[in-house]
Short mmCIF file of C-alpha atoms in Angstrom, two decimals:
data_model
loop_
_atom_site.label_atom_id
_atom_site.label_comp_id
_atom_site.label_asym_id
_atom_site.label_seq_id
_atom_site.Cartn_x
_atom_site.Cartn_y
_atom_site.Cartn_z
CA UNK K 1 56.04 133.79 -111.06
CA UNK K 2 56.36 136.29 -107.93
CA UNK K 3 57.35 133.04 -106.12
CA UNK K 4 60.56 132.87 -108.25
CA UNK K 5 61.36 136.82 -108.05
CA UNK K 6 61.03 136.49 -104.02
CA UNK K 7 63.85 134.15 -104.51
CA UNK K 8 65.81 136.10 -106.12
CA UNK K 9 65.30 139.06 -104.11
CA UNK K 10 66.27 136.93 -100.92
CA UNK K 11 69.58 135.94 -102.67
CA UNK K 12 70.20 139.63 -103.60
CA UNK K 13 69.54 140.53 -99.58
CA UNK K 14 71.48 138.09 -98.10
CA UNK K 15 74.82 139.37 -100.77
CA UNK K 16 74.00 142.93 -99.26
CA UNK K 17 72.33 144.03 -102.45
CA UNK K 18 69.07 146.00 -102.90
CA UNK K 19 66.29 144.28 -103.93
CA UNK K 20 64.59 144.27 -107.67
CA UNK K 21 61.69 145.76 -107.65
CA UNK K 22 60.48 145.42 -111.50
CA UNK K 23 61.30 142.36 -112.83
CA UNK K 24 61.75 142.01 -116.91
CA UNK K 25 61.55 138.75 -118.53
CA UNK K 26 64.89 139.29 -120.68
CA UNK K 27 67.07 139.94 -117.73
CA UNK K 28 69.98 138.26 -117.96
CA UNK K 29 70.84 136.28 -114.16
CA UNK K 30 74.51 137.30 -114.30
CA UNK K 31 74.18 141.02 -116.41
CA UNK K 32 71.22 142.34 -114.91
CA UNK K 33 70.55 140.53 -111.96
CA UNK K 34 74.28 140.44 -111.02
CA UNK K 35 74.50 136.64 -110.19
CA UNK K 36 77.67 134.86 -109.52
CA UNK K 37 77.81 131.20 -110.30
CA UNK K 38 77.58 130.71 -107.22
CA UNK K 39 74.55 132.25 -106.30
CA UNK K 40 73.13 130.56 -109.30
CA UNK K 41 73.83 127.43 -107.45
CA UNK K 42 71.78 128.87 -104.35
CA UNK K 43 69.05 129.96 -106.99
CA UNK K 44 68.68 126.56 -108.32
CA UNK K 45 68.84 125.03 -105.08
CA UNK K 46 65.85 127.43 -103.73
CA UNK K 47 63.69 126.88 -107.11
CA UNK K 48 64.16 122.91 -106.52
CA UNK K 49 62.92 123.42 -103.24
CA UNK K 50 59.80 125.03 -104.10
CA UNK K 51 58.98 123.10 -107.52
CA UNK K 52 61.24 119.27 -107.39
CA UNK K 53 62.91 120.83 -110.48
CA UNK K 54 66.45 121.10 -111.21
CA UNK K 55 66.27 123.93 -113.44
CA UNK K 56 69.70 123.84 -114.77
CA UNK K 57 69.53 119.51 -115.43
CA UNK K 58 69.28 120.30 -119.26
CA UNK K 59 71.57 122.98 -119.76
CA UNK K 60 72.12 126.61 -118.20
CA UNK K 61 70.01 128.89 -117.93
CA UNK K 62 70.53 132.28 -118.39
CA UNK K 63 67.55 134.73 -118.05
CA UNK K 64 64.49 134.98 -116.29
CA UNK K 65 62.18 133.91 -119.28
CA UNK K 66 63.82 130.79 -119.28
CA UNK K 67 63.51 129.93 -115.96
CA UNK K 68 59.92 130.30 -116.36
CA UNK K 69 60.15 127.82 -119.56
CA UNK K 70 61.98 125.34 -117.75
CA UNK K 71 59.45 125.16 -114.71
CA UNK K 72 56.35 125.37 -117.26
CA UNK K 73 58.31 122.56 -119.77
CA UNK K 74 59.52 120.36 -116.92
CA UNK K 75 56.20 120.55 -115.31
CA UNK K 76 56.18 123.33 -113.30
CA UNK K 77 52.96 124.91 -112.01
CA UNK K 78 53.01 128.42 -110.82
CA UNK J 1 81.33 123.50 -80.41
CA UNK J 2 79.25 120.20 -79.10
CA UNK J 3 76.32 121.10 -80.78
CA UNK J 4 74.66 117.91 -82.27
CA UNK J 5 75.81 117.44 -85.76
CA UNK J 6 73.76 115.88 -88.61
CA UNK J 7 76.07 113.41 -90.41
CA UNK J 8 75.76 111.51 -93.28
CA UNK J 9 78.23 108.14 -93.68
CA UNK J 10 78.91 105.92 -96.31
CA UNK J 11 80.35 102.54 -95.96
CA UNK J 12 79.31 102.10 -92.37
CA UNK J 13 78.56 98.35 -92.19
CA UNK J 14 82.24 97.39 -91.19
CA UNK J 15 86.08 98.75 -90.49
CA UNK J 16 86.59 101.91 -90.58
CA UNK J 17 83.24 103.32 -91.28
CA UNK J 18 82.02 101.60 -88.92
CA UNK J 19 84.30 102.91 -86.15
CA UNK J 20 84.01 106.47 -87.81
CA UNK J 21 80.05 105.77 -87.03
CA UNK J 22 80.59 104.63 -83.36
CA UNK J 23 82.83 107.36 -82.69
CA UNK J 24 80.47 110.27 -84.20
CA UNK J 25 77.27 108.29 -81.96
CA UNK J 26 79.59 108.53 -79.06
CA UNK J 27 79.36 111.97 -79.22
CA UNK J 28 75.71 112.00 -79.08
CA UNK J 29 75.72 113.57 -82.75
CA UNK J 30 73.11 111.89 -85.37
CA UNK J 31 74.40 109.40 -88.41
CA UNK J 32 72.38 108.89 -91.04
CA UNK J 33 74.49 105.36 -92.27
CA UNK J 34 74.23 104.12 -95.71
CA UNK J 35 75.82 100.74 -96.74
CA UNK J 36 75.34 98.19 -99.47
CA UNK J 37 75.35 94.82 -96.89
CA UNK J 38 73.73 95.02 -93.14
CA UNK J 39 76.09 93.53 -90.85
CA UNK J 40 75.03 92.12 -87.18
CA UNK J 41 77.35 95.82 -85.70
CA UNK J 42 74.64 97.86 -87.73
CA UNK J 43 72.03 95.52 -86.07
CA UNK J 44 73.31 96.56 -82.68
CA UNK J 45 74.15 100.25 -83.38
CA UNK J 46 70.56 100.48 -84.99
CA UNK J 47 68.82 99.41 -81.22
CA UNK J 48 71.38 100.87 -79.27
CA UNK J 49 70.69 104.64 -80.87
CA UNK J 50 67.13 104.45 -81.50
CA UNK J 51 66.74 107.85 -82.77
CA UNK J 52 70.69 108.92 -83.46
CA UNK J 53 71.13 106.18 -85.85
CA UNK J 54 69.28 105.93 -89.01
CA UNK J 55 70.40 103.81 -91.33
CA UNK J 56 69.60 103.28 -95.41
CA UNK J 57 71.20 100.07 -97.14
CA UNK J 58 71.37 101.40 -100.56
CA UNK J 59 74.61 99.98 -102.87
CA UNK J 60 76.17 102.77 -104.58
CA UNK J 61 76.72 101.26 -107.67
CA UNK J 62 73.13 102.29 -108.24
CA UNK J 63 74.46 105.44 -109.01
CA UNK J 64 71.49 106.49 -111.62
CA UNK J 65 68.65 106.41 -108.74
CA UNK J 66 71.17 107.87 -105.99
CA UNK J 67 69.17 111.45 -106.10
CA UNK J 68 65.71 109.84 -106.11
CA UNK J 69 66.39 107.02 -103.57
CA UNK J 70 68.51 108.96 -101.08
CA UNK J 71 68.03 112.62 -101.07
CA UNK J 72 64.49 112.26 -102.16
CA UNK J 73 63.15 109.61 -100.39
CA UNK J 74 65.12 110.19 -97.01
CA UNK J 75 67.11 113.17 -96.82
CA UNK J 76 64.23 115.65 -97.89
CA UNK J 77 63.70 117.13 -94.80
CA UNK J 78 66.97 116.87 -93.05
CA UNK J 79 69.81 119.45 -92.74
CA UNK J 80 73.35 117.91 -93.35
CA UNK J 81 76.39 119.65 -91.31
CA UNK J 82 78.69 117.02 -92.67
CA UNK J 83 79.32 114.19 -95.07
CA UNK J 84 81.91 111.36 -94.22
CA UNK J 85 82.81 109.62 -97.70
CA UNK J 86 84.44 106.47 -97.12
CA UNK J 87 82.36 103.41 -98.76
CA UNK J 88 85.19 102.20 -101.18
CA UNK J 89 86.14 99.05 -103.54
CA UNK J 90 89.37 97.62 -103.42
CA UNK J 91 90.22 95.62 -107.04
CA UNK J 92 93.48 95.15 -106.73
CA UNK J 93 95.96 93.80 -109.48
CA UNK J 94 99.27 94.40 -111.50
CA UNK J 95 98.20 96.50 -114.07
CA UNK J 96 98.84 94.35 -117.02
CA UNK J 97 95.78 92.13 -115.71
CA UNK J 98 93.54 95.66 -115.92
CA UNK J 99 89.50 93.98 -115.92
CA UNK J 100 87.54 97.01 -117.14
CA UNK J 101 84.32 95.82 -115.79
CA UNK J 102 86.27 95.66 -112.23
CA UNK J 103 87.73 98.81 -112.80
CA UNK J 104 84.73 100.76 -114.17
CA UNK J 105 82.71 99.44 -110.52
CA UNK J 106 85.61 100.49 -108.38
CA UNK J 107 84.92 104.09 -110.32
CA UNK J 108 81.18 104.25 -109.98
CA UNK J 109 81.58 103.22 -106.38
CA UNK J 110 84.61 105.10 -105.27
CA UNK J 111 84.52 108.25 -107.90
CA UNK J 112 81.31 108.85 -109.74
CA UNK J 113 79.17 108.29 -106.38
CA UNK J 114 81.31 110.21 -103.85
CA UNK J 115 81.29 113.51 -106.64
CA UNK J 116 77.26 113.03 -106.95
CA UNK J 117 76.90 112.67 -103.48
CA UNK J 118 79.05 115.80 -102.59
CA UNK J 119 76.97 117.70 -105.31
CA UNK J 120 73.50 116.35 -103.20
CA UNK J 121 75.33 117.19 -99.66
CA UNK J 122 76.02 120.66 -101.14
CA UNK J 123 72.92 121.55 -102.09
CA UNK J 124 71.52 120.48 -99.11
CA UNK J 125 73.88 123.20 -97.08
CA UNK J 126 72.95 125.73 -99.50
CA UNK J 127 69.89 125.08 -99.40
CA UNK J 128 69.75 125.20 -95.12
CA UNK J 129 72.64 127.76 -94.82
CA UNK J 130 75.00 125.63 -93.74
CA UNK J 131 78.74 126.27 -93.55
CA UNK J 132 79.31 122.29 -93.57
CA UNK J 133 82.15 120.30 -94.04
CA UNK J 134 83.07 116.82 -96.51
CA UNK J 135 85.76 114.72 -95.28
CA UNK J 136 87.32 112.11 -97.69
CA UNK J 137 89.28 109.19 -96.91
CA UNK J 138 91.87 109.00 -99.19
CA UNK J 139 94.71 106.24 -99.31
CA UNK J 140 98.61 106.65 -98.45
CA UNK J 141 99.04 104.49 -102.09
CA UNK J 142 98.27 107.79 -103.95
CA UNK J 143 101.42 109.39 -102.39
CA UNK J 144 103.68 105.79 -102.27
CA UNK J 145 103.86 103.61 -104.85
CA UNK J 146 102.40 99.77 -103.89
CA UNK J 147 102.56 96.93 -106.30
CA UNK J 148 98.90 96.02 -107.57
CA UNK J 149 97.79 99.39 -106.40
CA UNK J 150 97.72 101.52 -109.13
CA UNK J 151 94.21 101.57 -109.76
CA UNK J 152 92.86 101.79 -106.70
CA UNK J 153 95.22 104.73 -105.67
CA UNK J 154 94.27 106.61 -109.03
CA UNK J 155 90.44 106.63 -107.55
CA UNK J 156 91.65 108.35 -104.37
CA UNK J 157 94.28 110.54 -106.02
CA UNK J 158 90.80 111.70 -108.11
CA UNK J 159 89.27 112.21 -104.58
CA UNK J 160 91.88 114.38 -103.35
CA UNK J 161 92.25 116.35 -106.24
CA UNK J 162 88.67 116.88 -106.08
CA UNK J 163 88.48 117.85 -102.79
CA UNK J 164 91.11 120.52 -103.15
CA UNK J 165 89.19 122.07 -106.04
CA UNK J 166 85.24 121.99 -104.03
CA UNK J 167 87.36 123.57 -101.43
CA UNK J 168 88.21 126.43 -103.45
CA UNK J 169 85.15 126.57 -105.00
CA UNK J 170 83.19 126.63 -101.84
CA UNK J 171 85.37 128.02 -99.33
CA UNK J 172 82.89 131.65 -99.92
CA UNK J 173 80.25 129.82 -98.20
CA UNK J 174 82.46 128.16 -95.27
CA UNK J 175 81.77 125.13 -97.14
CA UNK J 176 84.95 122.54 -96.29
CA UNK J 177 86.54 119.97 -97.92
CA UNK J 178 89.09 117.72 -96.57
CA UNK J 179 91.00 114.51 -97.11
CA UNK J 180 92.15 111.79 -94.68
CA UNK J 181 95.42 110.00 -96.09
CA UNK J 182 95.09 106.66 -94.56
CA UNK J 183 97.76 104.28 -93.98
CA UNK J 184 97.17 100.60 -93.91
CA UNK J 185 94.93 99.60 -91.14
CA UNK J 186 94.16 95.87 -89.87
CA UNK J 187 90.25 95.90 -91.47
CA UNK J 188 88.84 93.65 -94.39
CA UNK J 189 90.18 96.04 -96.89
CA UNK J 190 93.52 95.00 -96.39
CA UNK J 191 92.68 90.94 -95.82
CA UNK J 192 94.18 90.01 -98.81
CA UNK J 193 97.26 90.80 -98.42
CA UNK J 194 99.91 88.27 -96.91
CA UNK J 195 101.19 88.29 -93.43
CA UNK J 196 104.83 88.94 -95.03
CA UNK J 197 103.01 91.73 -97.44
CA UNK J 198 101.49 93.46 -94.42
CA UNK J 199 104.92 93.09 -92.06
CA UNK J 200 106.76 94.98 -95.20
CA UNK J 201 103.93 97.64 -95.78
CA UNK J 202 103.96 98.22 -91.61
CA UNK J 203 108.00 98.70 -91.63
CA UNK J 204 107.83 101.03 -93.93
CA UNK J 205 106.05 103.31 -91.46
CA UNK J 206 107.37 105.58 -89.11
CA UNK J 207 105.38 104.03 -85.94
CA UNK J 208 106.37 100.35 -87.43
CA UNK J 209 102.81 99.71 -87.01
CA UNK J 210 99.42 99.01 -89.04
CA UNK J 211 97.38 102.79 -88.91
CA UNK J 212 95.07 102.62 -85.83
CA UNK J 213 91.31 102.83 -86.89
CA UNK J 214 90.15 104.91 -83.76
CA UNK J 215 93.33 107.44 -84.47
CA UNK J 216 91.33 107.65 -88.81
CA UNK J 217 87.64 107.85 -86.54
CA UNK J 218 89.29 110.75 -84.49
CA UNK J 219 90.61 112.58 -87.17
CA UNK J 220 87.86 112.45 -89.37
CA UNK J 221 85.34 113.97 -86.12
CA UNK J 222 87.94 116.69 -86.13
CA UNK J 223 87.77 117.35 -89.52
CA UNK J 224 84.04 117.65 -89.21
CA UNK J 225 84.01 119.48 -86.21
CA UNK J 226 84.20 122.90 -85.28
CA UNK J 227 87.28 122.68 -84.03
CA UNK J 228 88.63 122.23 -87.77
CA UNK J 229 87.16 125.73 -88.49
CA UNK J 230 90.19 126.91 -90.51
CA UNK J 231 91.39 123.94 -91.88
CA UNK J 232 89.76 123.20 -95.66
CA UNK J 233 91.86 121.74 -99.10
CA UNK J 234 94.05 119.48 -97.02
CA UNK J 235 95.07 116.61 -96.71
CA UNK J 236 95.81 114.87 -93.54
CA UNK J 237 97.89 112.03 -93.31
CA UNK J 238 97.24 109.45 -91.09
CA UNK J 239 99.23 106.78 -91.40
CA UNK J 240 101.63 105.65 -88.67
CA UNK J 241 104.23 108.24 -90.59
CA UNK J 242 105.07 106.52 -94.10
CA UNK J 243 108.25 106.95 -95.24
#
């Protein structure tokens, strides 16, 4: 899944933030990562790109475990 | 500022989407045209911009396969700078006579499609960092009162309120949202009404006069253009001056 943390890391640069370098599969989008809805627009938008899955169709989500489930559930192939 | 722009169009087949089309192909920027019917002007516009035009009769009361037949299918690898929503039923009635299959088309076509749309159009900026703009076109009935309106106004009053809202939601990424407040123009729309219906609904203008088409085409360009850089939640009447 280092294609979806390279996503987020490019979100994070572009706001002027530093980028993650250890990812955790709890962290929360908004807590930890410190995405706005907005940017979890953009993050949806990027993942959709890459996979043809809208992760948030079903439902929020709100941590990086789940976006993994989502992709893996909905079909999603790493 | 004349940079080509990528424009997406709904309604184009005749009146004022059509002339909103012409106008933006004029300009040498690129329509992508969707309508339900192909007329004999698409026919033309189609040979005469070989490779500005491209057009996609889709009817967007097939609002369920929208995503999958438009964005997927055609719009995958293009990068939207604006989106023109004007495709639009008219059901017009006294309320009293209210047909809820007639009014629950008029909200697919005129509501439901033009918010799924926007959400499609959006993504597709995010998703090519574009600071793009949505113009609207909106009715002067939402802001005066006609008889047998009241329906059809309440879809466009949804539009503008919806517009004001994306606006502030989107205004971080220089996303736009506008609204063109039409008057009553001389186009198919409006055919049903009677000479005597149209002379009343013309007097009570400013300018005494049906709104010109080219003046809504213009309007909506600027609205789309750069030009309109600092201009986002409005709503711009066009109109002939209704009073």
């Amino acid at each position: 899944m280092k294609k979806i943390e390279n996503i987020i890391n490019r979100i994070r640069i572009n706001k002027g933030d530093n980028e993650i370098s250890e990812f955790q599969k709890n962290m929360s989008l908004r807590d930890d990562i410190g995405f706005d809805s907005l940017d979890l627009a953009e993050l949806t938008v990027l993942i959709e790109d890459e996979y043809n899955i809208d992760i948030f169709e079903s439902g929020i989500v709100s941590t990086l475990e789940e976006i993994h489930e989502r992709l893996l559930i909905d079909g999603g192939n790493n | 500022m004349n940079n080509q722009k990528v424009i997406l169009v709904t309604g184009v087949s005749k009146g004022l989407g059509l002339a909103i089309c012409k106008n933006l192909l004029l300009s040498d920027w690129k329509v992508y045209g969707v309508s339900r019917s192909i007329t004999a002007e698409i026919e033309k516009l189609k040979s005469s911009y070989k490779t500005s035009f491209v057009y996609i009769q889709y009817d967007l009361l097939e609002i369920n396969d929208l995503k999958q037949d438009l964005f997927v299918k055609y719009f995958k690898n293009v990068s939207f700078d604006g989106f023109v929503n004007n495709a639009a039923l008219a059901y017009d009635d006294i309320v009293t006579n209210l047909d809820l299959s007639a009014l629950s088309k008029m909200y697919t076509v005129n509501v439901f499609a033009p918010f799924l749309l926007t959400k499609l159009v959006l993504r597709n900026f995010i998703l090519n960092k574009k600071s793009g703009a949505v113009v609207h076109i909106s009715s002067v009935s939402v802001h005066t009162g006609y008889k047998g309106l009241s329906m059809y106004a309440s879809t466009k009053g949804a539009l503008e309120a919806f517009s004001k809202n994306v606006a502030r939601e989107w205004g971080p990424k220089n996303i736009r949202s506008n609204c063109i407040v039409a008057g009553f123009m001389e186009t198919n729309m409006s055919s049903s009404l009677s000479l005597s219906q149209k002379t009343r609904i013309y007097n009570r203008t400013a300018l005494k006069l049906p709104t010109s088409k080219d003046s809504v085409a213009n309007s909506v360009k600027f609205l789309l253009s750069d030009s309109s850089s600092s201009i986002t939640g409005q709503n711009i009447f066009v109109d002939s001056g209704t009073i």
